[in-house]
Each structure stands twice: as structure tokens, then as C-alpha cells.
Short mmCIF file of C-alpha atoms and ligand atoms in Angstrom, two decimals:
data_model
loop_
_atom_site.label_atom_id
_atom_site.label_comp_id
_atom_site.label_asym_id
_atom_site.label_seq_id
_atom_site.Cartn_x
_atom_site.Cartn_y
_atom_site.Cartn_z
CA UNK A 3 9.54 -18.77 14.70
CA UNK A 4 9.71 -15.44 12.76
CA UNK A 5 8.02 -12.19 13.18
CA UNK A 6 5.98 -11.06 10.00
CA UNK A 7 4.44 -7.76 9.24
CA UNK A 8 1.49 -8.03 6.69
CA UNK A 9 0.37 -4.83 5.30
CA UNK A 10 -2.90 -4.53 3.08
CA UNK A 11 -6.50 -4.88 3.44
CA UNK A 12 -9.04 -6.45 5.95
CA UNK A 13 -12.42 -7.35 4.83
CA UNK A 14 -15.70 -8.97 5.91
CA UNK A 15 -16.31 -11.99 3.62
CA UNK A 16 -19.90 -13.15 3.32
CA UNK A 17 -19.44 -16.62 1.80
CA UNK A 18 -22.44 -18.42 0.36
CA UNK A 19 -22.00 -22.01 -0.72
CA UNK A 20 -24.15 -22.87 -3.72
CA UNK A 21 -24.73 -26.36 -5.38
CA UNK A 22 -24.15 -24.97 -8.92
CA UNK A 23 -22.98 -21.71 -10.24
CA UNK A 24 -26.15 -19.35 -10.77
CA UNK A 25 -26.93 -18.08 -14.27
CA UNK A 26 -27.79 -14.40 -14.45
CA UNK A 27 -31.12 -13.42 -12.85
CA UNK A 28 -31.57 -16.97 -11.31
CA UNK A 29 -32.65 -17.20 -7.69
CA UNK A 30 -31.19 -20.06 -5.58
CA UNK A 31 -30.80 -20.92 -2.20
CA UNK A 32 -27.28 -21.28 -0.54
CA UNK A 33 -26.59 -24.57 1.18
CA UNK A 34 -24.46 -22.82 3.72
CA UNK A 35 -23.50 -19.34 4.71
CA UNK A 36 -20.50 -18.00 6.81
CA UNK A 37 -19.17 -14.44 7.68
CA UNK A 38 -15.49 -14.42 8.25
CA UNK A 39 -12.68 -11.88 7.99
CA UNK A 40 -10.65 -11.75 4.70
CA UNK A 41 -8.47 -9.74 2.73
CA UNK A 42 -5.03 -11.04 1.44
CA UNK A 43 -3.00 -9.52 4.02
CA UNK A 44 -5.27 -10.59 6.82
CA UNK A 45 -5.51 -14.16 5.39
CA UNK A 46 -1.83 -14.51 5.04
CA UNK A 47 -1.49 -13.25 8.70
CA UNK A 48 -3.97 -15.97 9.83
CA UNK A 49 -2.13 -18.61 8.05
CA UNK A 50 1.40 -17.51 9.25
CA UNK A 51 0.04 -17.45 12.92
CA UNK A 52 -1.60 -20.87 12.67
CA UNK A 53 1.99 -22.14 11.50
CA UNK A 54 3.37 -20.77 14.81
CA UNK A 55 4.62 -17.46 13.70
CA UNK A 56 4.37 -14.08 15.34
CA UNK A 57 2.52 -11.60 13.03
CA UNK A 58 1.32 -8.17 13.00
CA UNK A 59 -1.41 -6.80 10.57
CA UNK A 60 -1.45 -3.21 9.40
CA UNK A 61 -4.71 -2.66 7.62
CA UNK A 62 -7.52 0.11 7.97
CA UNK A 63 -10.30 -1.16 9.99
CA UNK A 64 -13.98 0.40 10.58
CA UNK A 65 -15.61 0.75 13.87
CA UNK A 66 -18.76 -1.11 12.69
CA UNK A 67 -19.92 -4.76 13.75
CA UNK A 68 -17.56 -6.07 10.60
CA UNK A 69 -14.79 -4.24 12.24
CA UNK A 70 -15.53 -5.74 15.64
CA UNK A 71 -15.69 -9.29 14.09
CA UNK A 72 -12.36 -8.96 12.56
CA UNK A 73 -10.70 -7.69 15.80
CA UNK A 74 -12.26 -10.65 17.67
CA UNK A 75 -10.72 -13.05 15.18
CA UNK A 76 -7.30 -11.24 15.16
CA UNK A 77 -7.27 -11.45 19.08
CA UNK A 78 -8.29 -15.26 18.97
CA UNK A 79 -5.59 -15.89 16.51
CA UNK A 80 -2.90 -13.99 18.48
CA UNK A 81 -2.25 -11.53 15.60
CA UNK A 82 -0.95 -8.08 16.64
CA UNK A 83 -3.12 -5.19 15.52
CA UNK A 84 -1.88 -2.42 17.76
CA UNK A 85 -1.20 -0.15 14.74
CA UNK A 86 -4.18 -0.54 12.64
CA UNK A 87 -5.99 2.78 12.18
CA UNK A 88 -9.81 2.53 12.89
CA UNK A 89 -12.11 4.96 11.20
CA UNK A 90 -15.76 5.49 11.39
CA UNK A 91 -17.35 3.88 8.32
CA UNK A 92 -18.22 0.59 6.93
CA UNK A 93 -15.95 -2.54 6.72
CA UNK A 94 -14.98 -3.28 3.08
CA UNK A 95 -17.14 -6.32 2.23
CA UNK A 96 -16.70 -9.22 -0.27
CA UNK A 97 -19.97 -11.13 -1.32
CA UNK A 98 -18.57 -14.48 -2.29
CA UNK A 99 -20.34 -17.31 -4.19
CA UNK A 100 -18.52 -20.63 -3.40
CA UNK A 101 -19.44 -23.41 -5.89
CA UNK A 102 -19.68 -26.69 -4.08
CA UNK A 103 -19.03 -28.60 -7.30
CA UNK A 104 -15.43 -27.24 -8.03
CA UNK A 105 -14.82 -24.94 -5.14
CA UNK A 106 -14.48 -21.73 -7.36
CA UNK A 107 -14.90 -18.48 -5.69
CA UNK A 108 -16.71 -15.51 -7.35
CA UNK A 109 -15.97 -12.36 -5.47
CA UNK A 110 -17.83 -9.10 -5.71
CA UNK A 111 -15.97 -6.61 -3.58
CA UNK A 112 -17.37 -3.31 -2.11
CA UNK A 113 -15.31 -0.71 -0.33
CA UNK A 114 -15.76 2.75 0.83
CA UNK A 115 -13.21 2.87 3.58
CA UNK A 116 -10.06 4.95 2.86
CA UNK A 117 -6.95 3.17 1.98
CA UNK A 118 -4.14 2.77 4.48
CA UNK A 119 -1.84 5.77 4.26
CA UNK A 120 1.92 5.96 4.68
CA UNK A 121 1.76 7.90 8.06
CA UNK A 122 0.14 4.94 9.65
CA UNK A 123 3.02 2.66 8.44
CA UNK A 124 5.73 5.25 9.70
CA UNK A 125 4.22 4.85 13.25
CA UNK A 126 5.50 1.33 13.21
CA UNK A 127 8.79 0.21 14.84
CA UNK A 128 9.59 -1.72 11.67
CA UNK A 129 13.18 -2.63 12.63
CA UNK A 130 11.99 -5.57 14.84
CA UNK A 131 10.26 -7.51 11.95
CA UNK A 132 12.04 -10.34 10.30
CA UNK A 133 9.93 -9.92 7.08
CA UNK A 134 7.72 -7.19 5.65
CA UNK A 135 4.91 -8.16 3.10
CA UNK A 136 2.80 -5.79 1.15
CA UNK A 137 -0.18 -5.80 -1.14
CA UNK A 138 0.57 -3.86 -4.28
CA UNK A 139 -2.26 -1.41 -4.06
CA UNK A 140 -2.66 2.41 -3.64
CA UNK A 141 0.57 2.98 -5.27
CA UNK A 142 1.64 6.40 -4.10
CA UNK A 143 1.24 5.62 -0.46
CA UNK A 144 2.63 2.02 -0.73
CA UNK A 145 5.64 3.52 -2.45
CA UNK A 146 6.11 5.95 0.32
CA UNK A 147 5.83 3.10 2.83
CA UNK A 148 8.55 1.08 0.83
CA UNK A 149 10.86 4.08 0.81
CA UNK A 150 10.61 4.53 4.32
CA UNK A 151 11.16 0.82 4.95
CA UNK A 152 14.22 0.74 2.73
CA UNK A 153 15.61 3.73 4.61
CA UNK A 154 15.25 2.06 7.97
CA UNK A 155 15.76 -1.71 7.45
CA UNK A 156 19.11 -3.53 7.73
CA UNK A 157 18.60 -6.53 5.69
CA UNK A 158 14.92 -7.65 6.24
CA UNK A 159 13.35 -8.80 3.23
CA UNK A 160 10.41 -7.13 1.59
CA UNK A 161 7.87 -9.07 -0.48
CA UNK A 162 5.16 -7.52 -2.38
CA UNK A 163 2.04 -9.18 -3.99
CA UNK A 164 0.94 -7.88 -7.51
CA UNK A 165 -2.53 -9.17 -7.92
CA UNK A 166 -4.31 -6.90 -10.22
CA UNK A 167 -2.99 -4.26 -12.64
CA UNK A 168 -3.14 -0.88 -11.37
CA UNK A 169 -1.72 2.30 -12.80
CA UNK A 170 2.02 2.94 -12.04
CA UNK A 171 2.15 -0.41 -10.15
CA UNK A 172 5.63 -1.23 -11.54
CA UNK A 173 7.13 1.76 -9.79
CA UNK A 174 7.13 -0.53 -6.65
CA UNK A 175 9.02 -3.36 -8.19
CA UNK A 176 12.46 -2.03 -7.60
CA UNK A 177 11.84 -1.80 -3.87
CA UNK A 178 11.10 -5.58 -3.45
CA UNK A 179 13.21 -8.52 -2.78
CA UNK A 180 10.35 -10.77 -3.68
CA UNK A 181 7.62 -10.10 -6.16
CA UNK A 182 4.65 -12.65 -6.25
CA UNK A 183 2.59 -12.12 -9.47
CA UNK A 184 -0.86 -13.50 -10.03
CA UNK A 185 -2.07 -15.41 -13.14
CA UNK A 186 -4.77 -12.71 -13.64
CA UNK A 187 -1.95 -10.03 -13.65
CA UNK A 188 0.06 -11.91 -16.35
CA UNK A 189 -3.03 -12.54 -18.46
CA UNK A 190 -3.95 -8.83 -18.13
CA UNK A 191 -0.41 -7.76 -19.51
CA UNK A 192 -0.95 -10.28 -22.38
CA UNK A 193 1.31 -13.15 -21.30
CA UNK A 194 0.14 -16.62 -21.64
CA UNK A 195 2.48 -18.37 -19.21
CA UNK A 196 4.23 -17.54 -15.95
CA UNK A 197 7.63 -17.88 -17.17
CA UNK A 198 7.04 -15.53 -20.10
CA UNK A 199 5.91 -12.91 -17.55
CA UNK A 200 8.79 -13.40 -15.25
CA UNK A 201 11.32 -13.07 -18.13
CA UNK A 202 9.52 -9.88 -19.41
CA UNK A 203 9.64 -8.17 -16.06
CA UNK A 204 13.08 -9.12 -15.03
CA UNK A 205 14.54 -5.74 -16.10
CA UNK A 206 12.02 -3.77 -14.06
CA UNK A 207 13.24 -5.62 -10.75
CA UNK A 208 16.74 -6.87 -11.27
CA UNK A 209 17.31 -7.48 -7.65
CA UNK A 210 14.03 -9.35 -6.87
CA UNK A 211 13.09 -12.99 -6.84
CA UNK A 212 9.94 -13.19 -9.09
CA UNK A 213 7.49 -15.51 -8.44
CA UNK A 214 4.14 -16.41 -10.45
CA UNK A 215 1.59 -19.01 -9.46
CA UNK A 216 -0.65 -20.56 -12.31
CA UNK A 217 -3.28 -22.60 -10.60
CA UNK A 218 -3.34 -26.34 -11.32
CA UNK A 219 -0.29 -25.99 -13.44
CA UNK A 220 1.84 -25.04 -10.39
CA UNK A 221 4.30 -22.03 -10.05
CA UNK A 222 7.32 -20.65 -11.60
CA UNK A 223 10.24 -18.53 -10.13
CA UNK A 224 13.11 -16.55 -11.25
CA UNK A 225 16.00 -16.10 -8.86
CA UNK A 226 17.41 -12.65 -8.22
CA UNK A 227 20.98 -13.92 -8.02
CA UNK A 228 22.41 -13.14 -11.55
CA UNK A 229 24.73 -16.10 -11.18
CA UNK A 230 21.81 -18.39 -11.02
CA UNK A 231 20.31 -19.76 -14.31
CA UNK A 232 18.20 -17.36 -16.07
CA UNK A 233 15.51 -20.21 -16.66
CA UNK A 234 12.49 -19.86 -14.42
CA UNK A 235 12.14 -22.99 -12.00
CA UNK A 236 9.04 -24.78 -11.74
CA UNK A 237 6.98 -26.48 -9.05
CA UNK A 238 4.12 -28.65 -9.86
CA UNK A 239 0.67 -28.11 -8.10
CA UNK A 240 0.07 -30.44 -5.26
CA UNK A 241 -3.25 -31.99 -4.80
CA UNK A 242 -3.88 -33.38 -1.35
CA UNK A 243 -7.62 -34.10 -1.88
CA UNK A 244 -10.83 -33.03 -3.41
CA UNK A 245 -11.16 -29.22 -4.05
CA UNK A 246 -13.74 -27.80 -1.88
CA UNK A 247 -12.92 -24.03 -1.28
CA UNK A 248 -10.35 -22.01 -3.30
CA UNK A 249 -10.99 -18.86 -1.41
CA UNK A 250 -7.63 -17.72 0.03
CA UNK A 251 -5.46 -20.13 -1.99
CA UNK A 252 -3.36 -17.41 -3.35
CA UNK A 253 -2.90 -16.12 0.24
CA UNK A 254 -1.78 -19.56 1.52
CA UNK A 255 0.51 -19.69 -1.53
CA UNK A 256 2.14 -16.44 -0.36
CA UNK A 257 2.21 -17.35 3.31
CA UNK A 258 4.04 -20.64 2.39
CA UNK A 259 6.52 -18.88 0.14
CA UNK A 260 7.43 -16.12 2.52
CA UNK A 261 7.65 -18.48 5.45
CA UNK A 262 9.92 -20.71 3.68
CA UNK A 263 12.26 -17.99 2.52
CA UNK A 264 12.19 -16.34 5.98
CA UNK A 265 13.17 -19.42 7.71
CA UNK A 266 16.25 -20.04 5.31
CA UNK A 267 14.91 -22.18 2.44
CA UNK A 268 16.08 -21.79 -0.92
CA UNK A 269 13.77 -20.44 -3.57
CA UNK A 270 13.32 -23.86 -4.91
CA UNK A 271 12.30 -25.23 -1.75
CA UNK A 272 9.97 -22.29 -0.98
CA UNK A 273 8.19 -22.59 -4.23
CA UNK A 274 7.40 -26.30 -3.33
CA UNK A 275 6.18 -25.25 0.19
CA UNK A 276 4.03 -22.54 -1.39
CA UNK A 277 2.16 -24.90 -3.73
CA UNK A 278 1.91 -27.65 -1.10
CA UNK A 279 0.30 -25.13 1.35
CA UNK A 280 -2.17 -23.75 -1.48
CA UNK A 281 -2.90 -27.51 -2.40
CA UNK A 282 -3.90 -28.20 1.20
CA UNK A 283 -5.71 -25.01 1.44
CA UNK A 284 -8.22 -25.89 -1.17
CA UNK A 285 -9.26 -29.19 0.52
CA UNK A 286 -10.93 -27.44 3.36
CA UNK A 287 -13.04 -24.39 4.29
CA UNK A 288 -11.16 -21.52 5.80
CA UNK A 289 -7.60 -21.95 7.05
CA UNK A 290 -7.81 -23.81 10.46
CA UNK A 291 -6.93 -27.09 8.69
CA UNK A 292 -3.52 -25.64 7.65
CA UNK A 293 -2.38 -24.80 11.38
CA UNK A 294 0.45 -26.80 12.70
CA UNK A 295 -0.88 -29.90 14.48
CA UNK A 296 -4.07 -29.65 12.39
CA UNK A 297 -4.82 -32.98 10.31
CA UNK A 298 -3.67 -32.50 6.81
C1 FRU B 320 -9.13 -13.97 -0.86
C2 FRU B 320 -9.49 -12.40 -0.55
C3 FRU B 320 -10.86 -12.52 0.25
C4 FRU B 320 -11.20 -11.15 0.14
C5 FRU B 320 -10.77 -10.76 -1.35
C6 FRU B 320 -10.27 -9.35 -1.42
O1 FRU B 320 -7.75 -13.84 -1.56
O2 FRU B 320 -8.50 -11.95 0.44
O3 FRU B 320 -10.69 -12.82 1.63
O4 FRU B 320 -12.55 -10.80 0.45
O5 FRU B 320 -9.80 -11.67 -1.61
O6 FRU B 320 -9.76 -8.98 -2.70
#
């Protein structure tokens, strides 16, 4: 069992399942609707907690019904949220259309709550964590958090998820031990495959393991160790059943990767663990089917 800190966002996800993807200006009825907490850091915390790890979430919460729903879920899952700032305002909300045909999730996100700031992070006793994971957002504040962490930590690893291009994001890269890039990020930078992205970014983060998931094509990683082969390693995607819900598949990938690395796996093994967990995630709604002891 490890102790993970997940720093990022907490959202309210309103997920409507539809029997086909709507055309513009179409009106259709959802076959199911659910409200559940979301956000990459929060989702990863829930998955890790379900796998039996101790987790703390650091995210900005609002004091509205959405915020209360999030807190109740964190409590039910045993996720520590003692250092989450809570402001008056509205919980960031994602309006999600889940296509029952192929499990695709289209997300329209709205937020007006302030981003987390580094003074919230500095209030945390970070030395006690085994692993610190960050979402790559709000570059100036995240940079301050990372510098603070680097000044305090002995050898606890830091991972950063790089999901969307944002100005100055590459300033964060040198502070990470593990950088997890999305396919969307690679494509936005003009790369047509994961290994090309990882090779191109290697000089910006010489000491980090670089990882990029590419959906049904699997995932690639480049080891930090200069003595290791400069070729990216690959893990094929794992399909363990029909795809019903891809919402949070990336978060399951991240949770699988950092869990495996934190518990002593090699990068190769961790990449396989990540694609396996992401492959299981898409076969069910939410995350409870990923929990230890749950049916695969
Ligand atoms: C899924 C997710 C959702 C959330 C959105 C935020 O990865 O974290 O739960 O609404 O992405 O970008």
C-alpha cells in the first residue's frame, strides 16, 4: 500500500447516455443520466483508493450542492481531502454525452471557480507521501508547487499529466520524474505518433520517464535512464470486453502507471499495468469495477 497525493481538479460530471451521437440542433432523449464527481486528479484518486492505496486529493472545491456531492463521495471512498480549499461559488461542471454505441464521451466543461494556488499546496506536509501526481495546468502556480516540492522531498517521485497544450507548459517538464502525455497533446504539437512525440520532447526533460497513451494502439514510453535503449517501449492495448464507457480511461491509465511504478515495477511492467487498467475501465460505467476484489 502506498500513499499518493493527487493535485488537480474536482468536477461534477453530468453524464447523459444516448443511443447515437446527436447531430447539431437535434433533440434526443437520454436513455440514462448520472451525476458523479469527476476531474482527472479526483478520478485517479478514486481508482487508487479502490485498489487499496491511501490517497489525498488537493483540489479547489465549491460550497454548493455539487461540492457537497464530491465531499460525500471522497468520504465514502476514504480519500483524504483535509487540505482542499473550499470557496463560495459553483463547482466546475462537465456536461458529458456518452454514446452507447461505442462508449465515446464528448465533454463540454464549464468552470468559474478559481484555480488552486501554490499557497494551498505549501500547507501540506508533503514529506509523508510516497508519490506526488499533478495535472499540468495553471503553469505559474503549478511551477511554484513543483519547486516547493523539489526543495522538500527526499526521493519521492513526481509525475505530471500533460493533457492539453497550454502556454508555457514545458516549463514544468524538468521538475518531473514521470511525464504522461495525451494523444491530443501530441497531435496538437503536430506529431502523428507517440514515439515521435517522446523523442522530440526528450531534450526538454532529460531526467524524466516519458509516457504517451494512444488509445486502441496502446502506449509508448521512453525510460529516463540514459543507459537504457533510446527506443521507446510499447505496450499493446488490452481489450477485456465490449467498450461501454471511455470516460476516465486516461485517468485509469495514469493511476495504473503510477501505482505500478510506486510499488517497484519496471517501466515496462508499469506500462502494461496502465493499458490493462485502462482496458478494464472502458468495459464498465464509473470505476467501481476496477476496485480490488471487484469482478474484472
Ligand atoms: C475525465 C474527466 C472528467 C472531467 C473532465 C475534466 O478524464 O476528468 O471526469 O469532467 O475529464 O477535464
